[in-house]
Short mmCIF file of C-alpha atoms in Angstrom, two decimals:
data_model
loop_
_atom_site.label_atom_id
_atom_site.label_comp_id
_atom_site.label_asym_id
_atom_site.label_seq_id
_atom_site.Cartn_x
_atom_site.Cartn_y
_atom_site.Cartn_z
CA MET A 1 -24.32 -103.20 -45.09
CA PRO A 2 -26.23 -100.32 -44.06
CA ARG A 3 -25.08 -97.31 -44.41
CA GLN A 4 -23.57 -95.58 -41.35
CA GLN A 5 -25.32 -92.20 -40.66
CA GLN A 6 -22.45 -89.15 -40.86
CA PRO A 7 -22.82 -86.75 -37.99
CA ALA A 8 -25.26 -83.36 -38.42
CA ALA A 9 -21.78 -80.86 -39.28
CA ARG A 10 -21.75 -78.30 -36.24
CA PRO A 11 -22.62 -75.04 -37.04
CA ALA A 12 -19.38 -72.77 -37.44
CA ALA A 13 -18.88 -70.45 -34.11
CA ARG A 14 -19.93 -66.97 -34.58
CA PRO A 15 -17.32 -64.29 -33.97
CA VAL A 16 -18.21 -62.85 -30.25
CA ARG A 17 -19.09 -59.54 -30.52
CA ARG A 18 -18.00 -57.23 -27.58
CA ARG A 19 -20.82 -55.70 -26.02
CA SER A 20 -20.87 -51.41 -27.36
CA TYR A 21 -22.56 -48.86 -26.79
CA ASP A 22 -22.90 -48.23 -30.66
CA GLN A 23 -22.46 -44.48 -30.16
CA PHE A 24 -20.92 -42.46 -32.64
CA ASP A 25 -19.07 -40.48 -29.65
CA ALA A 26 -15.40 -40.50 -28.52
CA THR A 27 -16.39 -41.16 -24.67
CA ALA A 28 -18.55 -44.06 -25.33
CA ARG A 29 -15.63 -45.57 -27.58
CA ALA A 30 -13.33 -45.43 -24.80
CA LEU A 31 -15.55 -46.97 -22.68
CA ASP A 32 -16.65 -49.97 -25.30
CA SER A 33 -12.72 -50.63 -24.33
CA VAL A 34 -12.55 -49.81 -20.37
CA GLY A 35 -16.06 -49.66 -19.63
CA ASP A 36 -16.11 -53.20 -18.21
CA ARG A 37 -15.08 -54.13 -14.52
CA TRP A 38 -11.59 -54.66 -13.51
CA THR A 39 -10.34 -53.52 -16.85
CA LEU A 40 -9.37 -49.88 -15.76
CA LEU A 41 -7.70 -51.46 -12.33
CA ILE A 42 -5.81 -53.94 -15.00
CA VAL A 43 -4.35 -51.00 -16.15
CA ARG A 44 -3.56 -49.74 -12.88
CA GLU A 45 -1.43 -52.67 -12.04
CA LEU A 46 -0.34 -53.02 -15.72
CA LEU A 47 1.11 -49.15 -15.19
CA GLY A 48 3.98 -50.77 -13.09
CA GLY A 49 5.58 -52.64 -15.31
CA PRO A 50 5.27 -56.42 -17.07
CA ARG A 51 3.41 -58.61 -14.73
CA ARG A 52 2.61 -62.31 -14.65
CA TYR A 53 -0.91 -63.63 -14.36
CA THR A 54 -0.56 -64.92 -11.26
CA ASP A 55 1.13 -61.58 -10.00
CA LEU A 56 -2.24 -59.56 -11.15
CA HIS A 57 -4.69 -61.89 -9.49
CA ALA A 58 -2.50 -61.43 -6.39
CA ASP A 59 -3.31 -57.82 -6.49
CA LEU A 60 -6.73 -58.01 -7.86
CA PRO A 61 -8.57 -59.23 -4.36
CA GLY A 62 -12.22 -61.01 -5.89
CA VAL A 63 -11.83 -60.52 -9.28
CA SER A 64 -11.99 -64.08 -10.29
CA THR A 65 -10.03 -66.00 -12.68
CA ASP A 66 -12.50 -66.46 -15.40
CA VAL A 67 -12.86 -62.82 -15.22
CA LEU A 68 -9.30 -61.86 -15.24
CA ALA A 69 -8.44 -64.28 -18.22
CA SER A 70 -11.67 -62.53 -20.28
CA ARG A 71 -10.36 -58.71 -19.05
CA LEU A 72 -6.96 -59.35 -20.75
CA LYS A 73 -7.95 -61.36 -23.56
CA ASP A 74 -10.34 -58.59 -24.72
CA MET A 75 -7.76 -56.01 -23.17
CA GLU A 76 -5.21 -57.89 -25.92
CA GLN A 77 -7.89 -57.82 -28.39
CA THR A 78 -8.32 -54.05 -28.38
CA GLY A 79 -4.85 -52.81 -28.52
CA LEU A 80 -4.30 -52.03 -25.01
CA ALA A 81 -2.08 -55.32 -23.79
CA LEU A 82 0.13 -57.99 -24.78
CA ARG A 83 1.19 -60.64 -23.69
CA ARG A 84 4.67 -62.24 -23.98
CA LYS A 85 6.85 -65.25 -23.14
CA LEU A 86 10.12 -63.53 -20.99
CA PRO A 87 13.52 -64.93 -22.51
CA PRO A 88 14.83 -68.27 -21.12
CA PRO A 89 15.42 -69.47 -18.38
CA SER A 90 12.09 -68.26 -17.55
CA ALA A 91 9.18 -69.84 -19.02
CA ALA A 92 6.78 -67.29 -17.55
CA SER A 93 5.08 -65.52 -19.87
CA VAL A 94 3.66 -61.65 -18.78
CA TYR A 95 1.47 -59.38 -19.55
CA GLU A 96 2.10 -55.05 -20.27
CA LEU A 97 0.59 -52.15 -21.84
CA THR A 98 0.77 -50.89 -25.27
CA ALA A 99 1.59 -47.80 -25.84
CA ARG A 100 -2.39 -47.09 -26.04
CA GLY A 101 -2.41 -49.03 -22.81
CA ARG A 102 -0.16 -46.55 -21.09
CA ALA A 103 -1.60 -43.26 -22.28
CA LEU A 104 -4.44 -44.11 -19.73
CA LEU A 105 -2.67 -42.67 -17.17
CA PRO A 106 -3.55 -39.24 -17.24
CA VAL A 107 -7.02 -40.86 -16.97
CA LEU A 108 -5.57 -42.94 -14.00
CA ALA A 109 -5.05 -40.05 -12.24
CA ALA A 110 -7.46 -38.07 -12.53
CA LEU A 111 -9.98 -40.68 -11.26
CA ALA A 112 -7.17 -41.47 -8.58
CA GLU A 113 -7.78 -37.57 -7.65
CA TRP A 114 -11.18 -37.60 -7.72
CA GLY A 115 -11.66 -40.92 -5.84
CA ALA A 116 -9.54 -39.55 -2.76
CA PRO A 117 -12.40 -38.03 -0.95
CA ALA A 118 -14.12 -41.32 -0.92
CA LEU A 119 -11.32 -43.26 1.32
CA ALA A 120 -12.25 -40.61 4.36
CA GLU A 121 -12.50 -44.28 5.89
CA ARG A 122 -11.64 -47.21 5.45
CA ARG A 123 -14.07 -50.07 5.20
CA PRO A 124 -13.21 -53.34 7.18
CA THR A 125 -13.77 -55.43 4.41
CA ASP A 126 -11.27 -52.88 2.07
CA ALA A 127 -8.34 -54.69 0.67
CA VAL A 128 -4.67 -53.03 0.37
CA ARG A 129 -1.60 -52.76 -1.52
CA ALA A 130 1.24 -50.02 -0.46
CA HIS A 131 1.40 -49.76 -4.97
CA TRP A 132 -2.08 -48.35 -5.12
CA PHE A 133 -1.24 -45.55 -3.17
CA ALA A 134 1.54 -44.82 -5.75
CA LEU A 135 -0.81 -42.49 -8.64
CA PRO A 136 -2.15 -39.91 -6.10
CA LEU A 137 1.52 -39.71 -4.93
CA LEU A 138 2.54 -38.63 -8.49
CA GLY A 139 0.28 -36.30 -8.22
CA ALA A 140 1.33 -35.15 -5.10
CA LEU A 141 5.48 -34.94 -6.71
CA ALA A 142 4.49 -33.81 -10.25
CA GLY A 143 6.05 -30.54 -9.54
CA LEU A 144 9.98 -31.65 -8.82
CA THR A 145 12.76 -30.70 -11.46
CA GLN A 146 15.31 -32.98 -10.14
CA GLU A 147 14.72 -36.11 -11.88
CA GLY A 148 15.46 -39.74 -10.05
CA VAL A 149 14.25 -42.95 -8.58
CA LEU A 150 12.20 -42.28 -5.28
CA GLU A 151 11.60 -45.40 -2.94
CA VAL A 152 8.01 -44.81 -0.98
CA ARG A 153 7.90 -46.72 2.45
CA LEU A 154 4.24 -47.39 4.28
CA GLU A 155 3.41 -49.48 6.54
CA GLU A 156 1.39 -51.25 4.14
CA GLY A 157 4.96 -52.21 2.18
CA GLU A 158 6.93 -50.33 -0.27
CA PHE A 159 7.24 -49.32 -3.91
CA HIS A 160 9.08 -46.68 -5.90
CA LEU A 161 8.65 -44.04 -7.82
CA HIS A 162 10.09 -42.95 -10.70
CA VAL A 163 9.84 -39.00 -10.48
CA GLY A 164 11.04 -35.26 -11.70
CA GLY A 165 11.77 -33.58 -14.66
CA GLY A 166 9.48 -30.67 -14.30
CA ALA A 167 6.85 -32.46 -15.08
CA GLY A 168 3.97 -29.85 -14.06
CA THR A 169 0.53 -31.66 -14.92
CA VAL A 170 2.14 -34.67 -17.31
CA LEU A 171 3.03 -37.47 -14.82
CA PRO A 172 6.78 -38.80 -15.30
CA GLY A 173 7.12 -41.24 -17.43
CA ALA A 174 3.85 -41.06 -19.81
CA ALA A 175 5.71 -39.36 -22.80
CA ALA A 176 8.70 -41.88 -22.66
CA GLY A 177 6.45 -45.00 -22.65
CA SER A 178 8.30 -46.08 -19.23
CA GLU A 179 6.96 -47.80 -16.12
CA VAL A 180 5.66 -44.68 -13.67
CA TYR A 181 6.14 -46.56 -10.87
CA GLY A 182 7.67 -49.96 -9.59
CA TYR A 183 6.67 -52.96 -6.94
CA GLY A 184 8.63 -53.13 -3.71
CA PRO A 185 11.84 -51.39 -2.92
CA ALA A 186 14.03 -50.00 -5.49
CA ASP A 187 17.48 -51.60 -6.65
CA ARG A 188 19.68 -48.05 -6.36
CA PRO A 189 16.73 -45.08 -5.03
CA ASP A 190 18.24 -41.65 -5.26
CA ALA A 191 16.19 -40.40 -2.35
CA ARG A 192 13.80 -42.89 0.29
CA ILE A 193 10.49 -40.96 1.92
CA VAL A 194 8.77 -42.49 5.33
CA LEU A 195 4.91 -41.48 5.45
CA ASP A 196 2.02 -43.17 6.54
CA ALA A 197 -1.31 -43.78 4.09
CA GLY A 198 -3.19 -41.22 5.79
CA VAL A 199 -0.28 -38.49 4.86
CA CYS A 200 -0.61 -39.99 1.08
CA LEU A 201 -4.72 -39.07 1.13
CA GLU A 202 -3.92 -36.07 2.41
CA LEU A 203 -1.23 -34.90 -0.25
CA ALA A 204 -3.68 -36.25 -3.01
CA GLU A 205 -6.56 -34.47 -2.02
CA GLY A 206 -4.63 -30.80 -1.77
CA ARG A 207 -4.95 -30.64 2.25
CA ALA A 208 -1.44 -30.51 2.85
CA THR A 209 1.51 -29.77 0.41
CA PHE A 210 4.66 -31.69 0.37
CA ALA A 211 6.57 -29.28 1.62
CA GLU A 212 4.45 -28.97 4.45
CA ALA A 213 4.12 -32.91 5.90
CA VAL A 214 8.09 -32.56 5.20
CA LYS A 215 8.23 -29.73 7.62
CA ASP A 216 5.81 -31.04 10.20
CA GLY A 217 7.85 -34.62 10.50
CA ARG A 218 4.83 -36.33 8.86
CA VAL A 219 7.16 -37.02 6.39
CA GLU A 220 10.30 -38.12 6.49
CA VAL A 221 13.11 -38.04 3.25
CA LEU A 222 16.24 -40.02 3.63
CA GLY A 223 19.03 -40.00 0.90
CA GLU A 224 21.29 -37.64 0.31
CA GLY A 225 21.97 -35.88 -3.46
CA PRO A 226 19.89 -33.39 -5.48
CA LEU A 227 16.52 -35.07 -5.67
CA ALA A 228 16.60 -35.60 -1.66
CA ALA A 229 17.68 -32.04 -1.11
CA GLU A 230 14.70 -31.02 -3.10
CA LEU A 231 12.60 -33.14 -1.41
CA ARG A 232 13.51 -31.51 1.95
CA GLY A 233 12.94 -28.00 0.30
CA ALA A 234 16.62 -27.06 0.69
#
């Protein structure tokens, strides 16, 4: 019988090399890790705690499933995020930031402050989520001394912040490695505030102080206790 010809062996796949600026510079190295489109916005979402892939996709309108999966894989490879399975009975997996990923908090906060003036007018195509106001608002509340959980109510929805401790320019939660904000209402908030997105932006840009916004009635503070009292300026 004629010898059957063996199929040619496929060449070994070459490892995919991430794009790099190839510059011996700290800024260039940082951008090698976070300079791709969507990466920093994924970090923004994960600063609120572990999230499932479907939740990330829902809160990042405009990103394709392929791009989101690729960015998350890149973030795992560069040590910014990790994926883990939730304990039973849940069978879901979540993504969360590593300590190196959480260290990007001041970067995101600075970008939010720098970009706030560009939000003077909302475009018809702009999506919005309530928790996207968390970082700008945290900056405006950075001087609070009373620690606690602050629930924030906007027309767009609710979220909660971990505030206090006399953080100054260091945002709460950064040193401890905990989430700096959370999605939806808090289980047992120490205080609540009600305001609109426009006031959030004024506070973020420094066009008004929190005390001024409370005094003229544009921010309503609810609750009793030390945190609520400090927010009222008592």
